[in-house]
Every structure is written in structure tokens, then in C-alpha cells.
Short mmCIF file of C-alpha atoms and ligand atoms in Angstrom, two decimals:
data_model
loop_
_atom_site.label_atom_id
_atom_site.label_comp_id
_atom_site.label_asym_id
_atom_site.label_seq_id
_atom_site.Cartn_x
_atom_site.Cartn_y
_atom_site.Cartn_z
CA UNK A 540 95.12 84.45 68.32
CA UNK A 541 94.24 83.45 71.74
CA UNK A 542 90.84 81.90 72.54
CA UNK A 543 89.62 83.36 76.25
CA UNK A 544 86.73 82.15 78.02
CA UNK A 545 85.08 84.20 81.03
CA UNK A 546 84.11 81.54 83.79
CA UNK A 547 81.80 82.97 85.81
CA UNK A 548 79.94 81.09 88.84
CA UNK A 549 76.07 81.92 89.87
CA UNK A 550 74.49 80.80 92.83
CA UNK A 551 70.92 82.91 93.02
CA UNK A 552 72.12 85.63 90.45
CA UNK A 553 69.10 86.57 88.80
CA UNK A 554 69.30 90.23 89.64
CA UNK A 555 72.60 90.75 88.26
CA UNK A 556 72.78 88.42 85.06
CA UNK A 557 71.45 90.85 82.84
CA UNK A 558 73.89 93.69 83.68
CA UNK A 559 76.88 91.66 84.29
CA UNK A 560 75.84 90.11 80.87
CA UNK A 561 76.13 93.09 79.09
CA UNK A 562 78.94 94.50 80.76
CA UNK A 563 81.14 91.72 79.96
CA UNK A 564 79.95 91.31 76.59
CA UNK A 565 81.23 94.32 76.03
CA UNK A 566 84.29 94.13 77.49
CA UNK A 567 84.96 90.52 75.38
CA UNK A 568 83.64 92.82 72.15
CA UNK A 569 86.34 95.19 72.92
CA UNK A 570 89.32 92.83 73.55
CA UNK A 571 88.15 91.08 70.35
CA UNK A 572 88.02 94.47 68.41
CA UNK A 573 91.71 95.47 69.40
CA UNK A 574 92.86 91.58 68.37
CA UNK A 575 93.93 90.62 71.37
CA UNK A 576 91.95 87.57 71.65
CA UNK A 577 90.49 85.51 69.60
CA UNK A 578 86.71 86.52 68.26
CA UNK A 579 86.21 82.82 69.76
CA UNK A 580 85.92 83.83 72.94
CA UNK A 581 83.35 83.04 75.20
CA UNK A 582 81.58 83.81 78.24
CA UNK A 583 80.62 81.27 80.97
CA UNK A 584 78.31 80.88 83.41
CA UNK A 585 78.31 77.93 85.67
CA UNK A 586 75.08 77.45 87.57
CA UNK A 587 75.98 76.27 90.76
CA UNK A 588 72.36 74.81 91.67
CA UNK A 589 70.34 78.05 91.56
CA UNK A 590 67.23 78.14 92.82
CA UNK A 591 65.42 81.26 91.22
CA UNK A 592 65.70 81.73 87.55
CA UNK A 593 69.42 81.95 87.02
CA UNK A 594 69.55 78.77 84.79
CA UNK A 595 66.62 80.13 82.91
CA UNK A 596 68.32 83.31 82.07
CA UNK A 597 71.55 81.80 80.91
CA UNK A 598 70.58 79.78 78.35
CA UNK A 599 68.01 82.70 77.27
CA UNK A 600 71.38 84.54 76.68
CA UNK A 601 72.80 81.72 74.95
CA UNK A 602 69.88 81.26 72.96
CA UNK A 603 70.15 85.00 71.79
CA UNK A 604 74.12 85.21 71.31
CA UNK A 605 76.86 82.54 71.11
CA UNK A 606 78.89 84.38 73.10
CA UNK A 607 77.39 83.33 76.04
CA UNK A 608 77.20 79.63 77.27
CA UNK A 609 76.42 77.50 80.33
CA UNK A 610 77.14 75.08 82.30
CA UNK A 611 74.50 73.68 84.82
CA UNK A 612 75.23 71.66 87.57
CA UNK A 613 72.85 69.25 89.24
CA UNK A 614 73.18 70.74 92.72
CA UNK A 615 74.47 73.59 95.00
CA UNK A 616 78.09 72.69 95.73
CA UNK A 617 79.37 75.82 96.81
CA UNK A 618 81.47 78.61 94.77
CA UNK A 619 84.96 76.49 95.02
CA UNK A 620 83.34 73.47 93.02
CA UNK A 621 80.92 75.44 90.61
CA UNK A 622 84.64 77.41 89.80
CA UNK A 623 86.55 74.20 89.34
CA UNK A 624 83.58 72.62 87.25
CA UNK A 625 83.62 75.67 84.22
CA UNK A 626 87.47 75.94 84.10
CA UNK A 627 87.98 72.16 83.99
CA UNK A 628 84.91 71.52 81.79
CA UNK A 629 85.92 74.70 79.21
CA UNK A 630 90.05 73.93 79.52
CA UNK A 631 89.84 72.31 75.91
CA UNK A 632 88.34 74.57 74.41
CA UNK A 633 90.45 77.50 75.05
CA UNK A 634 94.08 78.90 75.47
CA UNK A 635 93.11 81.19 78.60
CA UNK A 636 90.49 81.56 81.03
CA UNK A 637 89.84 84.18 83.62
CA UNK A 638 87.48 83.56 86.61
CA UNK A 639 85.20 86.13 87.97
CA UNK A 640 82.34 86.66 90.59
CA UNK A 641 78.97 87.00 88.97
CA UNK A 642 78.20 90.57 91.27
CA UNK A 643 81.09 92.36 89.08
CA UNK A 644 82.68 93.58 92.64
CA UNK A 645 86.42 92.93 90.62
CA UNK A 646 86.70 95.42 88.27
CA UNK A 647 86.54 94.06 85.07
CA UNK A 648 88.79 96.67 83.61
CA UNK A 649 91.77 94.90 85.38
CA UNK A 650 91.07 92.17 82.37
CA UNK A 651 92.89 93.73 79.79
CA UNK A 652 96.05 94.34 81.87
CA UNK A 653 95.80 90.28 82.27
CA UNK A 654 95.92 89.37 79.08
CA UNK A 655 98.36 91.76 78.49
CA UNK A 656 100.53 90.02 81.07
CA UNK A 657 100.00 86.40 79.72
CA UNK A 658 101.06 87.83 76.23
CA UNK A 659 104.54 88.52 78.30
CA UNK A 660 104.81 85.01 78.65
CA UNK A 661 102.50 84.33 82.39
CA UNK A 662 100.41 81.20 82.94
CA UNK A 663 98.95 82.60 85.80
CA UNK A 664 97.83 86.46 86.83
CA UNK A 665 96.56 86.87 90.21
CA UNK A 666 93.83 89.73 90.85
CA UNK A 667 94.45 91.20 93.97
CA UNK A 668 92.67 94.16 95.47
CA UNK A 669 94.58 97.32 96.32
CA UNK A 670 91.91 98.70 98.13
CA UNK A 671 88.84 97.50 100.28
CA UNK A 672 86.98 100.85 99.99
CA UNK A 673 83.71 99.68 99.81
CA UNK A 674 83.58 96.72 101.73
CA UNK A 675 82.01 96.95 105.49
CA UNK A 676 85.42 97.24 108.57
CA UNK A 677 84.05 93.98 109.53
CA UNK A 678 84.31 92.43 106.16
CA UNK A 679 87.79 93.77 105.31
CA UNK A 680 88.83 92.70 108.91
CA UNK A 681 87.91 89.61 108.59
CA UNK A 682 89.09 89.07 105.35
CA UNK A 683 92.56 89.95 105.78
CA UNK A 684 93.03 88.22 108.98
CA UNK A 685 92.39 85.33 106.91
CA UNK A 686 95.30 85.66 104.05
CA UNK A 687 97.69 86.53 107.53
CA UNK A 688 96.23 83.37 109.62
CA UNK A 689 96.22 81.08 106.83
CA UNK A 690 99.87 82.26 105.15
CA UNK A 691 101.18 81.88 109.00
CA UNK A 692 99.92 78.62 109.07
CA UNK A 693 102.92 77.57 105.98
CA UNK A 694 100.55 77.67 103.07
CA UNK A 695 101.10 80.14 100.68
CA UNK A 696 98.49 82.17 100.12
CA UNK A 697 98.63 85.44 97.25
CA UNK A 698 97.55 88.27 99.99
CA UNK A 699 94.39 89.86 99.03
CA UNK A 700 93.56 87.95 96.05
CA UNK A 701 90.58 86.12 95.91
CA UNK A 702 89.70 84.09 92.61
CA UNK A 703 89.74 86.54 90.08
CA UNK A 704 92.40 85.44 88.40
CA UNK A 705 94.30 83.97 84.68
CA UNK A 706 94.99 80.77 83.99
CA UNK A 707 96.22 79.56 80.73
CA UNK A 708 95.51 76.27 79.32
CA UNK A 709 98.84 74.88 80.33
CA UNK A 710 97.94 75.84 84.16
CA UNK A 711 94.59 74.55 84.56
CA UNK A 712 96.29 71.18 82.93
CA UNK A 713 98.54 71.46 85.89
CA UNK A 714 95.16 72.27 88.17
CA UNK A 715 94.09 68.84 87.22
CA UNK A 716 96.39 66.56 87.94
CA UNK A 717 95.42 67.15 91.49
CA UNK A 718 93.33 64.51 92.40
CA UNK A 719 92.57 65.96 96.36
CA UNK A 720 88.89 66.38 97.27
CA UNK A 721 89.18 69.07 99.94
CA UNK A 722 90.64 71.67 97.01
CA UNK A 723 91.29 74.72 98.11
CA UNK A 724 91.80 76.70 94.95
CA UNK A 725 93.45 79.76 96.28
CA UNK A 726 96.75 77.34 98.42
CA UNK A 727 96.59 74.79 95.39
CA UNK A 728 96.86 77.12 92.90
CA UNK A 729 100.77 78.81 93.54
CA UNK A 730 101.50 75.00 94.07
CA UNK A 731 101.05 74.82 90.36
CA UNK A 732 103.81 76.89 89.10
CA UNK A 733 104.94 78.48 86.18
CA UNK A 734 105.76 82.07 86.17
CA UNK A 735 102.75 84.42 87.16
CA UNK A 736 102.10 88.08 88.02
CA UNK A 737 99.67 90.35 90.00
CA UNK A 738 97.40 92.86 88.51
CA UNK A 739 96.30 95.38 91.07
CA UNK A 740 92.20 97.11 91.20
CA UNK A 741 89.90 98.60 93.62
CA UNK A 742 86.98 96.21 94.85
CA UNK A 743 83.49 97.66 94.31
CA UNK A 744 80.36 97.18 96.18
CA UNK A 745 77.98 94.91 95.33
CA UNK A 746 75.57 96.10 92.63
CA UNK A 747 72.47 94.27 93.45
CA UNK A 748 71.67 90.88 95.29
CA UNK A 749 73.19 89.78 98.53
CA UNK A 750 76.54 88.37 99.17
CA UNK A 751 75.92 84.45 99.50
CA UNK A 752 78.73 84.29 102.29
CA UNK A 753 77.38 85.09 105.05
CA UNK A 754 79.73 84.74 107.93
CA UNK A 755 79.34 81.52 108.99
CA UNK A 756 79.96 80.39 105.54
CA UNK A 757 83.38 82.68 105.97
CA UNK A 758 84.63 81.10 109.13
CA UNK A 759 83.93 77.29 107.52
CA UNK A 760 85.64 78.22 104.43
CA UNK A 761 88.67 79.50 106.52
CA UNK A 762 88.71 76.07 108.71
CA UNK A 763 88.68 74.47 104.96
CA UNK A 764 91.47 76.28 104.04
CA UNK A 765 93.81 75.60 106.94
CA UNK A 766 93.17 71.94 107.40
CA UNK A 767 93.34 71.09 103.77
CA UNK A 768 96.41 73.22 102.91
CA UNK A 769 98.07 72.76 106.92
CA UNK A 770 99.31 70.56 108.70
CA UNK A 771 100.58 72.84 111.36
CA UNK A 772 97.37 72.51 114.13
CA UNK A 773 98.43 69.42 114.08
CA UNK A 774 102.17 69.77 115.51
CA UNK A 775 100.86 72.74 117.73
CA UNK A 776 99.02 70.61 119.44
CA UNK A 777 101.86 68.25 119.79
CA UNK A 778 104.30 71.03 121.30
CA UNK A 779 101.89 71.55 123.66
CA UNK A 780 101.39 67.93 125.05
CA UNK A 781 105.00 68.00 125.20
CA UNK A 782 105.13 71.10 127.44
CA UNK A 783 102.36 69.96 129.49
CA UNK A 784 104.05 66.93 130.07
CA UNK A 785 107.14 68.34 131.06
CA UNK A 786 105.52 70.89 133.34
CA UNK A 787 103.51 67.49 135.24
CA UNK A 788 106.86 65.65 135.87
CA UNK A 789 108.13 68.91 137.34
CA UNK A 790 104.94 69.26 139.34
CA UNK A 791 105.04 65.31 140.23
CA UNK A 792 108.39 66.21 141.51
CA UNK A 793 107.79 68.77 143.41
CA UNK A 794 104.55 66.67 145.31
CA UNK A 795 106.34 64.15 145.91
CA UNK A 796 109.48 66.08 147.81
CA UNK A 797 106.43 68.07 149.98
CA UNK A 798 104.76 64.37 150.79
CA UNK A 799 108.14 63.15 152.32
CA UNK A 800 108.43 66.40 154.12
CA UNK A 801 105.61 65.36 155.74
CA UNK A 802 103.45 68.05 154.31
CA UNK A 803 100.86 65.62 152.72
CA UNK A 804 97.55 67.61 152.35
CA UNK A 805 97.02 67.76 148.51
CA UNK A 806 95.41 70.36 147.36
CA UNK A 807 91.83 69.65 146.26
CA UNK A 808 91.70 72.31 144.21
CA UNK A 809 94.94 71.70 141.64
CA UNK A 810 93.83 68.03 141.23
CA UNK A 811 90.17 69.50 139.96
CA UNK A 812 92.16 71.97 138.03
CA UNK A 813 94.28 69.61 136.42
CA UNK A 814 91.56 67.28 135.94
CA UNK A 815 89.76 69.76 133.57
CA UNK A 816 92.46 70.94 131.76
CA UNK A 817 93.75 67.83 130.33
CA UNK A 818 90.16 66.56 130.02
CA UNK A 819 89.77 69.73 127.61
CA UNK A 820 93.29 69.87 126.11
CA UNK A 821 92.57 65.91 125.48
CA UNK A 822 89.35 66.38 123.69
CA UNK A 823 90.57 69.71 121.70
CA UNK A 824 93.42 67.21 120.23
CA UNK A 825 91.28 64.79 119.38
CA UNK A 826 89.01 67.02 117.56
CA UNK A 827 91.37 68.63 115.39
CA UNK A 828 92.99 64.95 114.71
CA UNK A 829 89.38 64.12 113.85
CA UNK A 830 89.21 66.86 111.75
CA UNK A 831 91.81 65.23 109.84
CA UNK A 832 91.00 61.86 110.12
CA UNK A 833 87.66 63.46 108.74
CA UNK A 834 89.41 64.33 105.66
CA UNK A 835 91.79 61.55 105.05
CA UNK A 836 88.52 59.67 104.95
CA UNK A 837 86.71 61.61 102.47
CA UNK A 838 89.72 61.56 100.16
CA UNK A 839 89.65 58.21 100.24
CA UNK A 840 86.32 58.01 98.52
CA UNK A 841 87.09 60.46 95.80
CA UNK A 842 83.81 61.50 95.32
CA UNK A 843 83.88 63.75 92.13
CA UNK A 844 83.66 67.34 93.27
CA UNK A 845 80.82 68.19 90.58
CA UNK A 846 78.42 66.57 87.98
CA UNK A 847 78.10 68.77 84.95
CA UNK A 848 74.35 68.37 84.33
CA UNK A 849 74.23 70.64 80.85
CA UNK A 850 76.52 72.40 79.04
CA UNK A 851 75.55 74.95 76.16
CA UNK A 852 78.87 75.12 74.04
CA UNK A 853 78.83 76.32 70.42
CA UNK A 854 78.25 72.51 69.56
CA UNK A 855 75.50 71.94 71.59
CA UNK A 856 71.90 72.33 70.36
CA UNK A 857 69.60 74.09 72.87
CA UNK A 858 66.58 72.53 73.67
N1 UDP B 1177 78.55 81.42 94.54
C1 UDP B 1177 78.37 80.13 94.03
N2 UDP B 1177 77.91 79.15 94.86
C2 UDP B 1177 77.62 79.39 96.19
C3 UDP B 1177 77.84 80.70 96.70
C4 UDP B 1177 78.31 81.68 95.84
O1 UDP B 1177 78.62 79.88 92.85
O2 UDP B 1177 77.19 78.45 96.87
C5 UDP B 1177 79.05 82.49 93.63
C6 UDP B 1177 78.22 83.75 93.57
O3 UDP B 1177 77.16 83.64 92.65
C7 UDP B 1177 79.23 84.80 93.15
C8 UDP B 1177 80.51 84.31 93.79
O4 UDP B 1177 80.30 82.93 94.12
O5 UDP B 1177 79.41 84.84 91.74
C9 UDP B 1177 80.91 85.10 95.03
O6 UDP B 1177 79.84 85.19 95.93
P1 UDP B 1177 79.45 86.53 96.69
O7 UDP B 1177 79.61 87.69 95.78
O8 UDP B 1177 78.10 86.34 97.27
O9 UDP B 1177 80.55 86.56 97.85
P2 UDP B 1177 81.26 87.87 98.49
O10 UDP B 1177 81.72 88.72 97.34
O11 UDP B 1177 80.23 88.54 99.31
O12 UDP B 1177 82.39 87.30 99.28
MG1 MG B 1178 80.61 89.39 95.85
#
């Protein structure tokens, strides 16, 4: 039977460990009851640098039942990392995982239908809400401008799905073998392959805590997404010097035929003009090729994307 594991990242989750403890516990006990996993599953938390008692709480829960563990990294590095450092550190020990947000707003019913869908022979089963219900106009807005922006910007982006999502071992083995720094799970992940499915559920509010994006952590996390998985800002910009220049031969022209009609007061006002808007077009290319440059340069490094500081596994004794 097939061994799942529950990755779950927690940035400040104290108030909703307990419940979303139980609640999945239960949910594991069930799927484990009607043998459709193995009764080595496990449930994951990956403390992405907390700084309130999250850490202390998981490995209380591990202490109490080996169906939780932990893995504890030694710094904030943001949801994207703390989710790539629990499905790459639990990959060998299991034949699926499925990652989840700590404040339970994916309905955790949609799990079963998952598995159910890797048993027909998926790798990978997207999550994707049906329905924004409970989120705030604003958020939803925002939100789903993003899957249209990004998906007409060439990558290819599953519309409404965040990262709730199955990945079987074979997958994440896939997931690996790319080596970028700027990984963007959400455009990398299609990349991968294999044949995968959507399972459909209704996004619920948040049950207690706040949300850790905030929107200014939205809008960066968009810009991440579109210059690590696009290239297409770039050749916009292009087009656009292109038509400018054509438009400043025609205008060149068309000075030069008023000069030798003796007409020879130049306007003050379009040499300003033009003055400032190449100055500005000149600068806004040079910042988005910077923004590149910016990331071409961090690859280069290949700074790990996470340290795993701990990690409570059944082996591991908990001191
Ligand atoms: N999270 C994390 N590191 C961070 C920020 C968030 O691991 O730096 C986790 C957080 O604990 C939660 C998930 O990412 O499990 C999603 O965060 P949240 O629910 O606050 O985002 P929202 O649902 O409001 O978009
Ligand atoms: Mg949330």
C-alpha cells in the first residue's frame, strides 16, 4: 500500500496547530482505516522560522504520536522554500505527498478524491478552487488577475490552483532535478510532466490567525513569478524601442523637410517631451533587464534554497 505524507508549512501557526492537528489526524486515520494508504503515513510540518511557539508545539505532537513529525528550518525563507524543503526532505520516505496550508482554508475533504486519482494512474493532482466564497472582492480580484497576467505572460499556470496539490514520488524526483534558485513552484511544476488531474473544492475562510501575505508580499510574489517563469517583459520592451525608433526617423524626417522650408523654429516643447520620455522608457528597460541580470546573478551562486535544521522522522530520537 501507498505510504502518504501530509507536508504542511507554518510560519507563526500557533493558533491553528492544535486544530489543524487533529483534523488531519483524523482524516490520515480514516484513509488508513479504508486501506487506501499505507498506516505509514505521516504528517508534516515544516517550520519555516517561526517565531512564537510553533516549533515547540510540533515536536510536542511528535512527542505524543508518531504520526506527526517536523522539520525545522534555521530561518524564515518564505512559504515557497519551507514547501520545497518538507517534500524534498520526506520524498524517500514515501510514495505520495500532498501539500497543504497550515490555516486548513483547502478543504481537506478534497484529499481522498486525490488519492483516488493517483490510484488511476496520476503523478500529479492539482487542487483548484471552484469557488472564492469566502475570500474578501479584493483578495479574489487580485488573485485571479494573477493566474490571467502570469498565464498571458507564456507560462503555464493551472488557473486557480494554488499549492494544494499531489505529487507522487516519481514527480517530486522530477521536481529535483531542477537546479534554478528563483523556483516558482506553481510554473515549474506542469513543466514536470506526467499525466495529472484537477480535483475541484470550495476555499474556506481562515479559522484563526492572520494570513501572512499581506499584499505587498502578493505583488512581490507575482513579480517572482513572471520574471522567473517569463521572458516576455523582456521582448515587450524590445517591440517598443523598435516602434519608438521608427516613429523618431519619421519625426526626424518630417523636421528636417519643415527646416528646408524655411520654417526652422523647433518646438521647445516636443524636444522637452521627447527628452523625458526616452529618459523614462530608457531607465524602465534597464530596470527590468536588471531585474534579470539580478537573477542570472543569483543563479549563479546557487545558494541552497533551505537548511533543514531538525527533522523528527520515525528514526529520529527527540531530545
Ligand atoms: N507560510 C510560510 N512561510 C511564510 C509565510 C507563510 O510557511 O513566510 C505558510 C503559512 O503558515 C501557511 C501558508 O504558508 O501555512 C499560507 O499562508 P497564509 O494562509 O497566511 O496565506 P493566504 O492563505 O492568506 O494566501
Ligand atoms: Mg491561508
Amino acid at each position: 500500500m501507498d505510504v502518504l505524507y501530509l507536508v504542511i508549512p507554518c510560519y507563526n501557526e500557533e493558533k491553528v496547530l492544535p486544530e489543524t492537528s487533529r483534523q488531519l489526524k483524523e482524516k490520515l486515520n480514516h484513509l488508513i482505516l479504508n486501506e487506501k494508504i499505507s498506516p505509514e503515513s505521516r504528517i508534516v510540518f515544516v517550520d519555516d522560522g517561526s517565531k512564537d511557539k510553533t516549533w515547540e508545539m510540533i515536536s510536542h505532537l511528535h512527542l505524543q504520536n508518531k504520526i506527526f513529525q517536523g522539520i525545522k528550518l534555521t530561518r524564515n525563507k518564505g512559504h515557497q522554500n519551507a514547501l520545497l524543503a518538507g517534500l524534498m526532505t520526506v520524498m524517500d520516505h514515501c510514495d505520495i505527498t500532498i501539500s497543504l496550508d497550515a490555516d486548513l482554508q483547502d478543504d481537506i475533504n478534497a484529499i481522498d478524491e486525490m488519492v483516488d486519482k493517483y490510484h488511476e494512474g496520476c503523478d500529479i493532482v492539482y487542487g483548484v478552487r471552484s469557488a472564492r466564497k469566502k475570500d474578501t472582492v479584493f483578495k479574489k480580484i487580485t488573485a485571479e488577475g494573477f493566474y490571467k497576467l502570469i498565464n498571458s505572460m507564456g507560462a503555464e499556470i493551472v488557473y486557480n490552483h494554488a499549492d494544494y496539490r499531489l505529487m507522487s514520488r516519481k514527480a517530486l524526483e522530477g521536481l529535483q532535478s531542477f537546479e534554478e534558485v528563483n523556483l516558482f513552484l506553481r510554473g515549474v511544476v506542469p513543466m514536470i510532466g506526467y499525466k495529472s488531474d484537477k480535483v475541484y473544492y470550495e476555499r474556506k475562510e481562515r479559522f484563526a490567525g492572520e494570513s501572512k501575505y499581506p499584499l505587498k508580499k502578493m505583488l512581490a510574489f507575482a513579480w517572482e513569478g513572471i520574471t522567473s517563469l517569463s521572458t516576455k517583459p523582456i521582448k515587450f520592451i524590445s517591440m517598443l524601442g523598435g516602434l519608438i525608433f521608427i516613429i523618431s526617423i519619421i519625426m526626424l524626417v518630417y523636421s528636417l523637410v519643415r527646416h528646408f522650408m524655411g520654417e526652422t523654429e523647433t518646438g521647445w516643447t516636443s524636444m522637452i517631451l521627447s527628452i523625458w520620455s526616452l529618459g523614462g522608457l530608457q531607465l524602465l528597460a534597464i530596470g527590468i533587464i536588471g531585474e534579470y541580470i539580478g537573477k542570472v546573478y543569483l543563479e549563479t551562486k546557487k545558494r541552497p534554497k533551505f537548511i533543514v535544521e531538525k527533522y523528527l522522522s520515525d528514526e529520529s530520537e527527540n531530545k
